[in-house]
Each structure stands twice: as structure tokens, then as C-alpha cells.
Coordinates of C-alpha atoms in Angstrom, one line a residue:
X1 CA 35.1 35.8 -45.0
X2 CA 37.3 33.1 -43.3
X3 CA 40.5 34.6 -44.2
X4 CA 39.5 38.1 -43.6
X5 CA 38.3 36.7 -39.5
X6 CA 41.9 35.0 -39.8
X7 CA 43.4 38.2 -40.6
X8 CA 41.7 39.9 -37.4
X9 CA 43.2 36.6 -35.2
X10 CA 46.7 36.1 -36.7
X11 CA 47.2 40.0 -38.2
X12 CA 51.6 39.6 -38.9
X13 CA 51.0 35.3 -39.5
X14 CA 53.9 34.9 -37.0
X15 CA 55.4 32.5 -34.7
X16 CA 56.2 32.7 -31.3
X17 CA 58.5 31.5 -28.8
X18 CA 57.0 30.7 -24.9
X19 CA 59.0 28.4 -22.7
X20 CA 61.3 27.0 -25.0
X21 CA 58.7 25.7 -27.4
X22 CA 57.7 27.5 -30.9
X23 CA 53.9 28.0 -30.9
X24 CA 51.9 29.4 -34.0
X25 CA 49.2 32.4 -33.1
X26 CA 46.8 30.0 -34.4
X27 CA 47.3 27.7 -31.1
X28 CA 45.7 30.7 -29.1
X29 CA 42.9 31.6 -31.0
X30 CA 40.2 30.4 -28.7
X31 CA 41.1 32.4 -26.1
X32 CA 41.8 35.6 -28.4
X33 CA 38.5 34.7 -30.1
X34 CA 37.0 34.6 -26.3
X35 CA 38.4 38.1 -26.0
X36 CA 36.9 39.5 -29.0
X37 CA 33.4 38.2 -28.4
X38 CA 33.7 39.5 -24.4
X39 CA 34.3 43.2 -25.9
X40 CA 31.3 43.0 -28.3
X41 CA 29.3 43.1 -25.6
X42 CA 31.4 45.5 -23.7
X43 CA 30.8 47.6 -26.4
X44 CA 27.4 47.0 -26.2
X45 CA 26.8 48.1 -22.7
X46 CA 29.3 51.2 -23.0
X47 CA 27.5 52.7 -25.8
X48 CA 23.6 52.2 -24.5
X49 CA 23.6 54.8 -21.7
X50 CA 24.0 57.9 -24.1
X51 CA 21.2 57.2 -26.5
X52 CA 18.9 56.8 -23.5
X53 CA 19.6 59.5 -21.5
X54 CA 16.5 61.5 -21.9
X55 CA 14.2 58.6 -21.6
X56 CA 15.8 58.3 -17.8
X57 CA 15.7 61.3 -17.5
X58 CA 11.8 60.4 -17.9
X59 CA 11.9 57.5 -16.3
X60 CA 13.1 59.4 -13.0
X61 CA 11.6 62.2 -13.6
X62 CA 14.8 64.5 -13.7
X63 CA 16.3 67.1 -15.6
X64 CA 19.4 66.6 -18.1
X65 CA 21.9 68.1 -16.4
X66 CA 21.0 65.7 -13.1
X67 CA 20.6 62.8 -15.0
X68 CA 24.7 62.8 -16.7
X69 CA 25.6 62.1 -12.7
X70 CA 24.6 58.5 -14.2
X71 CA 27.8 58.9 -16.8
X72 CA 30.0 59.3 -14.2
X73 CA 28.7 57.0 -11.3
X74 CA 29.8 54.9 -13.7
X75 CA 33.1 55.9 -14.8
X76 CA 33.9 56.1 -11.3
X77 CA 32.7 52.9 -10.4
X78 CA 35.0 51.7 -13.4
X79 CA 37.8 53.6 -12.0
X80 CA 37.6 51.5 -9.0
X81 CA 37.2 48.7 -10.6
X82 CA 40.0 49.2 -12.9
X83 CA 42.4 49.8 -9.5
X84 CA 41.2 46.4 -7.8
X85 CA 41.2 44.3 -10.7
X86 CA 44.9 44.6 -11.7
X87 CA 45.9 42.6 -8.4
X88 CA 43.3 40.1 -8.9
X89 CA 44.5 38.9 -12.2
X90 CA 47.7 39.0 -11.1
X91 CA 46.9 36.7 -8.5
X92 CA 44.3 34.5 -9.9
X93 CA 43.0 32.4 -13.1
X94 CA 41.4 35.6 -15.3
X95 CA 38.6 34.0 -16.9
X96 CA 36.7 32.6 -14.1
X97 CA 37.1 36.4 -12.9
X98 CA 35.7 37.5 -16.3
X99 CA 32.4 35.5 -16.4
X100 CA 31.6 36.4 -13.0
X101 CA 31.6 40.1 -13.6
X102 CA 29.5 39.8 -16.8
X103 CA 26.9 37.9 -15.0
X104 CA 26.9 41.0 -13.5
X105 CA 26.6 43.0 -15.7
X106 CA 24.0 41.2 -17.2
X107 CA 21.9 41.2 -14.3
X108 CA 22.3 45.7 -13.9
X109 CA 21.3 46.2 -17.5
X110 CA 18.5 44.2 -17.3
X111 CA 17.2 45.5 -13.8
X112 CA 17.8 49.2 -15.2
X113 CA 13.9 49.4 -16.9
X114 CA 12.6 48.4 -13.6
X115 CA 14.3 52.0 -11.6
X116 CA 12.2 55.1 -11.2
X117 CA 14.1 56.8 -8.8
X118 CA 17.4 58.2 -9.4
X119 CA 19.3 57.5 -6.5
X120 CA 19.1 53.9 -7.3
X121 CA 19.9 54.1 -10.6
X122 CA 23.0 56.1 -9.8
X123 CA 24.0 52.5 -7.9
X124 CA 23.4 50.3 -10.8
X125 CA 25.5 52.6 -12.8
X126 CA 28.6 52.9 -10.4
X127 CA 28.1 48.6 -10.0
X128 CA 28.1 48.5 -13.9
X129 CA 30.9 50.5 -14.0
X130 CA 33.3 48.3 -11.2
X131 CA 32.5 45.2 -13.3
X132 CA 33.3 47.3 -16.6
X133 CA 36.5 48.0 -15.6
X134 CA 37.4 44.6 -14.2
X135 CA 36.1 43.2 -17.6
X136 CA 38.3 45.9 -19.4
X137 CA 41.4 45.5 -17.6
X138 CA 41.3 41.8 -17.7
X139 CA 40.6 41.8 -22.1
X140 CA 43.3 43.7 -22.5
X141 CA 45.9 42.3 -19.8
X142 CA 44.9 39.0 -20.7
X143 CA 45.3 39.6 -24.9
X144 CA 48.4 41.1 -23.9
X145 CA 49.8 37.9 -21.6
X146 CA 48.5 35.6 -24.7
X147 CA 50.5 37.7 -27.6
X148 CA 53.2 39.7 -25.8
X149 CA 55.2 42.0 -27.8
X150 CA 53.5 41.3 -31.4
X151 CA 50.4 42.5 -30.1
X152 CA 49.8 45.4 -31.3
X153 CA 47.5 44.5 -34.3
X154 CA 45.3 42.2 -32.0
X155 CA 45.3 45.0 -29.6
X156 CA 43.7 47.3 -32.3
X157 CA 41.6 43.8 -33.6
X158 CA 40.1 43.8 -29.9
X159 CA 39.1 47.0 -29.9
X160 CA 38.0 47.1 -33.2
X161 CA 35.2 44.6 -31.9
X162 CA 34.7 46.7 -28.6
X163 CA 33.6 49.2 -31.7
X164 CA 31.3 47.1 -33.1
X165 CA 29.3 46.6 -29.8
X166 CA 29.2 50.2 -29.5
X167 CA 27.9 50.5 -32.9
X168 CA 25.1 48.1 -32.4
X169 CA 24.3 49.0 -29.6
X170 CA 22.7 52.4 -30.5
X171 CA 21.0 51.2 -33.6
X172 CA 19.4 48.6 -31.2
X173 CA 18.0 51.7 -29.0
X174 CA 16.5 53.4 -32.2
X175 CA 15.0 50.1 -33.5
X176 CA 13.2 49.7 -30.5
X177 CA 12.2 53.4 -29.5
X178 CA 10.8 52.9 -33.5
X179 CA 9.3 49.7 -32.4
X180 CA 8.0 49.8 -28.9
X181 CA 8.6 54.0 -28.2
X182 CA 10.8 53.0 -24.9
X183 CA 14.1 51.7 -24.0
X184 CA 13.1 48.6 -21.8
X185 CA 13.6 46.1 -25.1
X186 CA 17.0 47.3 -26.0
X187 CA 18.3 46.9 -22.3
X188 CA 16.7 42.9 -22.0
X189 CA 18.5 42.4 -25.5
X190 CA 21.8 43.5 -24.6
X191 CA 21.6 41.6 -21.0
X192 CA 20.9 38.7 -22.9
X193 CA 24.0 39.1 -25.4
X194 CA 26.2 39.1 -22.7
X195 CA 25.9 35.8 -21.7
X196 CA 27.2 33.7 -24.9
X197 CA 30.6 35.0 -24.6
X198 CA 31.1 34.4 -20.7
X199 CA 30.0 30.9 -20.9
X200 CA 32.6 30.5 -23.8
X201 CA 35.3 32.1 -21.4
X202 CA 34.3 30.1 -19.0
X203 CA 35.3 27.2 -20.1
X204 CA 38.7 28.1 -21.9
X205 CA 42.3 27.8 -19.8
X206 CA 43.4 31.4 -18.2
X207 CA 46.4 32.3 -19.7
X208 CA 49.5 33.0 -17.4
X209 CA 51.4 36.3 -16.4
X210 CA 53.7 37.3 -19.0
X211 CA 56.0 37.2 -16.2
X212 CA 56.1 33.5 -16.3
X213 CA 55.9 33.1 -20.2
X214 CA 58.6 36.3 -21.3
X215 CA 61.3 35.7 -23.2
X216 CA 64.6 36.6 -21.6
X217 CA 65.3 39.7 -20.1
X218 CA 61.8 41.1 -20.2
X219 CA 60.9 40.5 -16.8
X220 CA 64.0 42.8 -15.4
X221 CA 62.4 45.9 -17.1
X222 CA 62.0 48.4 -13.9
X223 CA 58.8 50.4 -14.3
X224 CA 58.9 54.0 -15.1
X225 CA 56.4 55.2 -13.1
X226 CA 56.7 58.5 -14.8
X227 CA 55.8 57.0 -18.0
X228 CA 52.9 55.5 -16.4
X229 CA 51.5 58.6 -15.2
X230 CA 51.7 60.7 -18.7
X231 CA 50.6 58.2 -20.3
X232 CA 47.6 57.3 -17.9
X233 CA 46.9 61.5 -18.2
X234 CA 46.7 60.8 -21.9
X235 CA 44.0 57.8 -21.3
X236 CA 41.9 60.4 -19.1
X237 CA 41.9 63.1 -21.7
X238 CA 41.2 60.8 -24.5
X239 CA 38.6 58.8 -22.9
X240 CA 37.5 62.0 -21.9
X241 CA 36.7 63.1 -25.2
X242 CA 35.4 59.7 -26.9
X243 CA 32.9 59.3 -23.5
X244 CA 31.9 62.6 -23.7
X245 CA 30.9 62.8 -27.7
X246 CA 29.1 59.3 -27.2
X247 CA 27.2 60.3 -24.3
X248 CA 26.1 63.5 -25.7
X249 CA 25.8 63.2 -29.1
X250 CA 22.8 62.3 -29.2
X251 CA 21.4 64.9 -27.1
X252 CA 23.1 67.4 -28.8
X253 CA 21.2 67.1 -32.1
X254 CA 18.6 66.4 -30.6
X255 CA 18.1 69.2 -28.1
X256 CA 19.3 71.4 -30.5
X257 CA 16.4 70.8 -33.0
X258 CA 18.4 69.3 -35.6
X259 CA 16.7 66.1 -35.9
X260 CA 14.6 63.1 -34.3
X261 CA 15.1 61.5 -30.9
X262 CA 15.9 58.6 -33.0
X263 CA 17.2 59.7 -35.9
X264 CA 19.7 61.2 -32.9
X265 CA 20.7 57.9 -31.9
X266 CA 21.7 57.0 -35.4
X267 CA 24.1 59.6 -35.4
X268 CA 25.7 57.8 -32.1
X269 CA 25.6 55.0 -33.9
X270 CA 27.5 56.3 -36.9
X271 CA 30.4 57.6 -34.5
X272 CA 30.9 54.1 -33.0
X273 CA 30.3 53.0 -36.0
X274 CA 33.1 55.5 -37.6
X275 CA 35.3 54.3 -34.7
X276 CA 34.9 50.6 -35.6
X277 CA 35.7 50.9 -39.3
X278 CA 38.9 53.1 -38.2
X279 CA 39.8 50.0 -35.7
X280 CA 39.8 47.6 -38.5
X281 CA 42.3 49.9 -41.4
X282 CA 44.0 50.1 -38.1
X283 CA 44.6 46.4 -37.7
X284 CA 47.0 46.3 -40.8
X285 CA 48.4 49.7 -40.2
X286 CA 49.6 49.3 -36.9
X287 CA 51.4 45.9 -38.3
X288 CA 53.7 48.0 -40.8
X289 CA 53.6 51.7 -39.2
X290 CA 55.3 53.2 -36.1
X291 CA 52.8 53.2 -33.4
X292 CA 53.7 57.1 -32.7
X293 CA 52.8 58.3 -36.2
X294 CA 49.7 56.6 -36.0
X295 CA 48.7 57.7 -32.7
X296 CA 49.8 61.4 -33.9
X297 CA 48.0 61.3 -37.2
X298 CA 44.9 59.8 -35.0
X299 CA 44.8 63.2 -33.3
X300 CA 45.2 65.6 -35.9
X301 CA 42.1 64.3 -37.6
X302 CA 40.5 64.4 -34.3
X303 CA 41.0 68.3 -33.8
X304 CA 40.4 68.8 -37.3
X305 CA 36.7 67.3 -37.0
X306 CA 36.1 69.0 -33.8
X307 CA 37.1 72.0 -35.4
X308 CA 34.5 71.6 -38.4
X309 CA 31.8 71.0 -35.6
X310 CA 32.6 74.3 -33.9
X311 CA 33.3 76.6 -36.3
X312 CA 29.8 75.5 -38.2
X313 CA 27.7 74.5 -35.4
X314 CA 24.2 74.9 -36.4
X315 CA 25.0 72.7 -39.7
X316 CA 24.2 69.1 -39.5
X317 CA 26.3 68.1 -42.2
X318 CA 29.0 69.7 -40.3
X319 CA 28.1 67.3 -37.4
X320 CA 27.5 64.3 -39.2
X321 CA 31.3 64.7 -41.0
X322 CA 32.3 65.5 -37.8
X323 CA 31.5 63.2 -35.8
X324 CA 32.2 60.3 -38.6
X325 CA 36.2 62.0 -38.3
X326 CA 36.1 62.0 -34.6
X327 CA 35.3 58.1 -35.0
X328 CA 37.9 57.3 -37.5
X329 CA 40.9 59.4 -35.7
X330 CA 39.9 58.1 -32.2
X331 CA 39.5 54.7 -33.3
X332 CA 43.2 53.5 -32.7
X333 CA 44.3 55.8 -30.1
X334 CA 43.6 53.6 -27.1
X335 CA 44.9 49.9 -28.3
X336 CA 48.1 51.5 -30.0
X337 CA 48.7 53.8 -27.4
X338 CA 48.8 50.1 -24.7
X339 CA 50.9 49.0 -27.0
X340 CA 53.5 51.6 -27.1
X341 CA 53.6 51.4 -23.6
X342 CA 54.1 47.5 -23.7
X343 CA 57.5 48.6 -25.5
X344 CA 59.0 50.2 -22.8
X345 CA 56.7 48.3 -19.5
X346 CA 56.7 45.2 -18.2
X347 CA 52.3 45.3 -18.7
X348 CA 51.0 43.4 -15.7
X349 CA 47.2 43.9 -14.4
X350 CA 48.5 46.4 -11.9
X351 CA 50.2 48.6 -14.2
X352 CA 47.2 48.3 -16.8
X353 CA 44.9 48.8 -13.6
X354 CA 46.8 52.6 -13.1
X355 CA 46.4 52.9 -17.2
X356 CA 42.2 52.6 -17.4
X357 CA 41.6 53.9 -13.7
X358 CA 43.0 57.2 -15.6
X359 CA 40.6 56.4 -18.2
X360 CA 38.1 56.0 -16.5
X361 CA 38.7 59.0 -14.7
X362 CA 38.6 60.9 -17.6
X363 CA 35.4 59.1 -18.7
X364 CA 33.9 59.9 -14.5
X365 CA 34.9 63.9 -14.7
X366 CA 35.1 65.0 -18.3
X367 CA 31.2 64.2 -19.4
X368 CA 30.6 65.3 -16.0
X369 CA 31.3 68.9 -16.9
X370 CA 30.0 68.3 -20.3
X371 CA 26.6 67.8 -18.8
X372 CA 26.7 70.7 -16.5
X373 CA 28.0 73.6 -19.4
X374 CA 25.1 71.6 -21.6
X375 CA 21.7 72.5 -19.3
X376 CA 23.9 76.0 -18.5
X377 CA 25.0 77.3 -22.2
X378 CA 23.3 75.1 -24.5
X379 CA 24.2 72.2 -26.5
X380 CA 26.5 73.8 -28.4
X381 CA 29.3 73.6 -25.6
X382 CA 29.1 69.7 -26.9
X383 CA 31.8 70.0 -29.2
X384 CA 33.9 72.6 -27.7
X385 CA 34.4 70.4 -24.8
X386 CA 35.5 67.8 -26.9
X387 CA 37.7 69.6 -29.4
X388 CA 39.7 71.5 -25.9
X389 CA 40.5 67.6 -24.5
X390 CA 41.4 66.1 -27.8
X391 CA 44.3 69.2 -28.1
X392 CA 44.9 68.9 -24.5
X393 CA 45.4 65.3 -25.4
X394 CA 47.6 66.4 -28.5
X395 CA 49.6 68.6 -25.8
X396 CA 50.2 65.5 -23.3
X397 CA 50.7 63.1 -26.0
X398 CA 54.1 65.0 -27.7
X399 CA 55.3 64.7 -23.9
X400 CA 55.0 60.7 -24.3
X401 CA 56.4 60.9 -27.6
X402 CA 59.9 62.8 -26.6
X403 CA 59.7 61.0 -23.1
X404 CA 59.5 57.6 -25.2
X405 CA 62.4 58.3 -27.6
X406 CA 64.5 59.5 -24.5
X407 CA 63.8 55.2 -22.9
X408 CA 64.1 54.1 -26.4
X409 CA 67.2 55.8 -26.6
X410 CA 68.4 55.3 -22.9

């Protein structure tokens, strides 16, 4: 068990150079380790709103197709977020930044129980999501800025943790609808995991801007602000698609007649939990394959599921498979497509702020639509909305991939 957590921290074993002195990977792992912990309960919080969606709905007394304004209040609170933050981590220590917004996060999910009118909820959720995205951006600008141009496993090894939150987090919802028959347990619990890991932060030194720690040459890179806005298309369309099967999952089955309320939310949880097993192969693959084969082989499995989920959509074998392949090709996507970019960009918190403001985006306006077509059509449009963003994805990612040789090659 040691050397396997070891393997997750120190992925290649190598060395690095900062500031003329050789230091091993294993010389940061408290701060990587502070990372990891911050995005299990990132996970956690990301994943809880979809399971519960029809218990707020209760709760405020509204119908299904007003209550998914609550998934993108918060996306576009978390776009916000993701644009202001970049500066501030720029500019200031990161992990002082980082406790403060999970404190506040911990204090919204544990005030959500308390709302019975929608408005307000809609204002937890777009708070939530500016401190998401400041607690996003910062993980992953921060990992990056600790690691630099080997991290690409630890990028996928971060994530693969963000996964397991997710995959908790739903399990945690069914438990205690099983338990209690409402949602007001699962919220307090995941408030309360939240604070371990910012009090650990807390106290660790902020790494600097890779700016100050490069090695030579790096800093000169110009950015290609081109680059940055395919590739920050390819975050909304993605996100798009991995916000919009969480957040609807559930409901899908379940309004569909296919199964339980909580036997619903087990299926969410085996998507995140899909997605966190595919993180994990992903830590060793990324360390021996090119980044652009994974990310294309990523996506082909993704149609391919969404495509089992449409062309068999009253079967809920078919959705079970499917959504277990939509977890396993989407699980790498985001981390190795950051760190494809950091191959060609300088990564600061402002570039990485333009990167998840388009995922967030994605994650605002993409469920969005989902939710409307659902109460419309049925819940069958579930997966067709998914599989049309993955190839959209597909479309905008072969763009990148020519776009990438043509700097590589430049």
C-alpha cells in the first residue's frame, strides 16, 4: 500500500533541477499530498448536487426543469471564479488563498438543508461555484508550479483523487436517503470533510510561480493565444459532457422507471467511480504514452459508450456499460489535456484561469440545455446531449492536435 501511495506521488521516480540545486520529487510531497487531499473533497462537493436534484426540487417545491438553473448558477459562479483567481495566485501565497475558500465552501454545503426557497439556493450555488473554481484553478496551477514539465502523471494522480470524491460522494447520498430518507446528513458530512485538508494546507509553504523556479528558456515562451482558446473550447465541450452525465444520470434512470431513487444514485456513483479507476491506469500511461494518443483514444471510447446508450435506450444494461465507458474514456481527458498545453505554454494562474473559465462554461450552459430538452422530450435526450458534445469535442480536439504538431514543429 505504501509503494503503490508512492507511486501516485513520485509516478517517473525522477529528479529535478530548481535554482541550481537538484531536488528529489519526494522533497515536495507534502504539498502534492496537500493537493490530493484538497481535490477529494472537491470531488466531493462536485458530485453531490446531481444525486439530489429531485429532493430540492422538493425541498423548494419546484419542477425539474427549474431546479437544473442550480447546475449552472454554479458553473457560472465557477466561471467567475476561475477568471479572478488566476491573478490572485499570481500575485499572492496560494495556500492561504486555498483554505479560505474551502471554509467557504464548507459553510454553503452545510447551510444548503436549511433553503426552501429557490432563489436563495440559486445564491449558495453560484458562491459554491466562485470558491470552486478558485479551489480548482489554484490545485492545478499550484501542482503544476511544484512539478513543472514532469507533471503530467501527477496531473492525472490529482485528478484521479478529484474522482474519488466524486465517487463517494454519491454513495454517501444513497446511504443516507437509505438511512434517514433525506439529504440533510450527506450535505453536514461532506461540509465536515472539507476541513482536514485546508487546515493541512494551511500550514504548508506556497509554492512559487514557475516563472521564478523554470529552468532556462522557459519563461521566454510567448503565449499562443490561439492555442489557448481551442483548447479552452475543448475544456467547455468536455466538461460539458462529464457535468452533464453526472448531473443527470441519476434522474435519467430514475425518471425513466428504470430503477430506485437510490439505486439511481449508485449508478452516479459507478460513473465517478468509472472515472476514478480510469485516472489511476492513467497515472502510468501518461508516464510512457504520448499525451495526444491518450487523449484521442479517451474520446473514441467516449462516443462509443454514448453511442450504446442511444441506440439501446430503454436497456439498463446498456446504461450501466455506458455510463462505466463514459467514466473510463473521460477519466484522463482534463489532466492530460493541461498537460499538453504546459508543452507548448508558459501555465501561469491567468492562463489556467482562461482554461477552466471555458470549463466551467461548458459545465454553466451545456447541463443547462440538458435540463430544459429533459422536462420537454423526456429523459431520453440525456444521452444524446452527451454523445453530440463528446464528438463535438472529438471535432475540436483534432484542431489542437494538428495546431500542436504545427508549434511543436515551428
Amino acid at each position: 500500500m505504501k509503494r503503490w501511495f508512492l507511486t501516485l506521488l513520485n509516478p517517473k521516480g525522477v529528479f529535478f533541477q530548481n535554482i541550481g540545486t537538484q531536488r528529489t520529487v519526494e522533497n515536495k510531497i507534502p504539498q502534492t499530498v496537500g493537493y490530493y487531499l484538497a481535490f477529494i473533497s472537491l470531488g466531493l462537493v462536485a458530485a453531490l448536487l446531481g444525486p439530489t436534484l429531485t429532493k430540492l426540487a422538493a425541498q423548494t417545491s419546484s419542477p425539474i426543469n427549474e431546479i437544473s438553473i442550480l447546475i449552472s448558477a454554479r458553473a457560472f459562479g465557477y466561471m467567475i471564479g476561475s477568471l479572478i483567481s488566476g491573478n490572485l495566485y499570481d500575485r499572492f501565497p496560494g495556500h492561504p488563498v486555498l483554505f479560505g475558500v474551502m471554509m467557504v465552501i464548507a459553510l454553503v454545503v452545510s447551510a444548503v438543508p436549511f433553503v426552501y426557497t429557490l432563489w436563495l439556493l440559486i445564491v449558495l450555488m453560484f458562491i459554491m461555484g466562485i470558491a470552486d473554481g478558485t479551489l480548482d484553478v489554484g490545485g492545478n496551477t499550484m501542482l503544476i508550479w511544484t512539478h513543472d514539465d514532469k507533471v503530467g502523471p501527477f496531473m492525472n494522480a490529482l485528478h484521479f483523487f478529484w474522482g474519488v470524491g466524486a465517487w463517494i460522494s454519491p454513495i454517501i447520498v444513497a446511504v443516507v436517503l437509505s438511512l434517514m430518507g433525506g439529504i440533510a446528513g450527506a450535505y453536514w458530512l461532506v461540509a465536515l470533510c472539507l476541513l482536514p485538508p485546508a487546515l493541512y494546507l494551511l500550514r504548508l509553504p506556497s509554492p512559487p510561480p514557475l516563472k521564478h523556479t523554470n529552468a532556462e528558456g522557459r519563461a521566454s515562451r510567448k503565449t499562443d493565444y490561439r492555442l489557448v482558446a481551442l483548447i479552452s473550447l475543448f475544456f467547455f465541450l468536455y466538461v460539458g459532457g462529464e457535468s452533464g452525465f453526472g448531473s443527470w444520470v441519476a434522474a435519467y434512470t430514475f425518471k425513466s422507471g428504470m430503477t430506485s431513487e437510490a439505486n439511481a444514485a449508485y449508478l452516479a456513483s459507478a460513473f465517478w467511480g468509472a472515472l476514478t479507476v480510469g485516472r489511476l491506469l492513467s497515472v502510468p500511461i501518461t508516464a510512457r504514452i504520448d499525451l495526444r494518443t491518450v487523449i484521442l483514444g479517451d474520446l473514441l471510447v467516449c462516443i462509443a459508450s454514448g453511442l450504446m446508450m442511444v441506440l439501446i435506450p430503454n436497456s439498463f444494461i446498456a446504461i450501466i456499460l455506458g455510463a462505466l465507458g463514459l467514466g473510463l474514456g473521460m477519466a484522463s481527458v482534463f489532466p492530460t489535456m493541461l498537460s499538453l498545453a504546459g508543452k507548448v505554454l508558459t501555465i501561469t494562474g491567468r492562463i489556467n484561469g482562461f482554461f477552466f473559465a471555458g470549463a466551467s462554461a461548458g459545465g454553466m450552459i451545456l447541463p443547462w440545455v440538458v435540463g430544459q430538452y429533459f422536462e420537454k422530450f423526456g429523459p431520453w435526450v440525456t444521452p444524446f446531449f452527451i454523445l453530440s458534445f463528446v464528438t463535438a469535442g472529438l471535432v475540436i480536439y483534432i484542431l489542437i492536435y494538428l495546431y500542436f504538431g504545427k508549434k511543436q514543429n515551428g
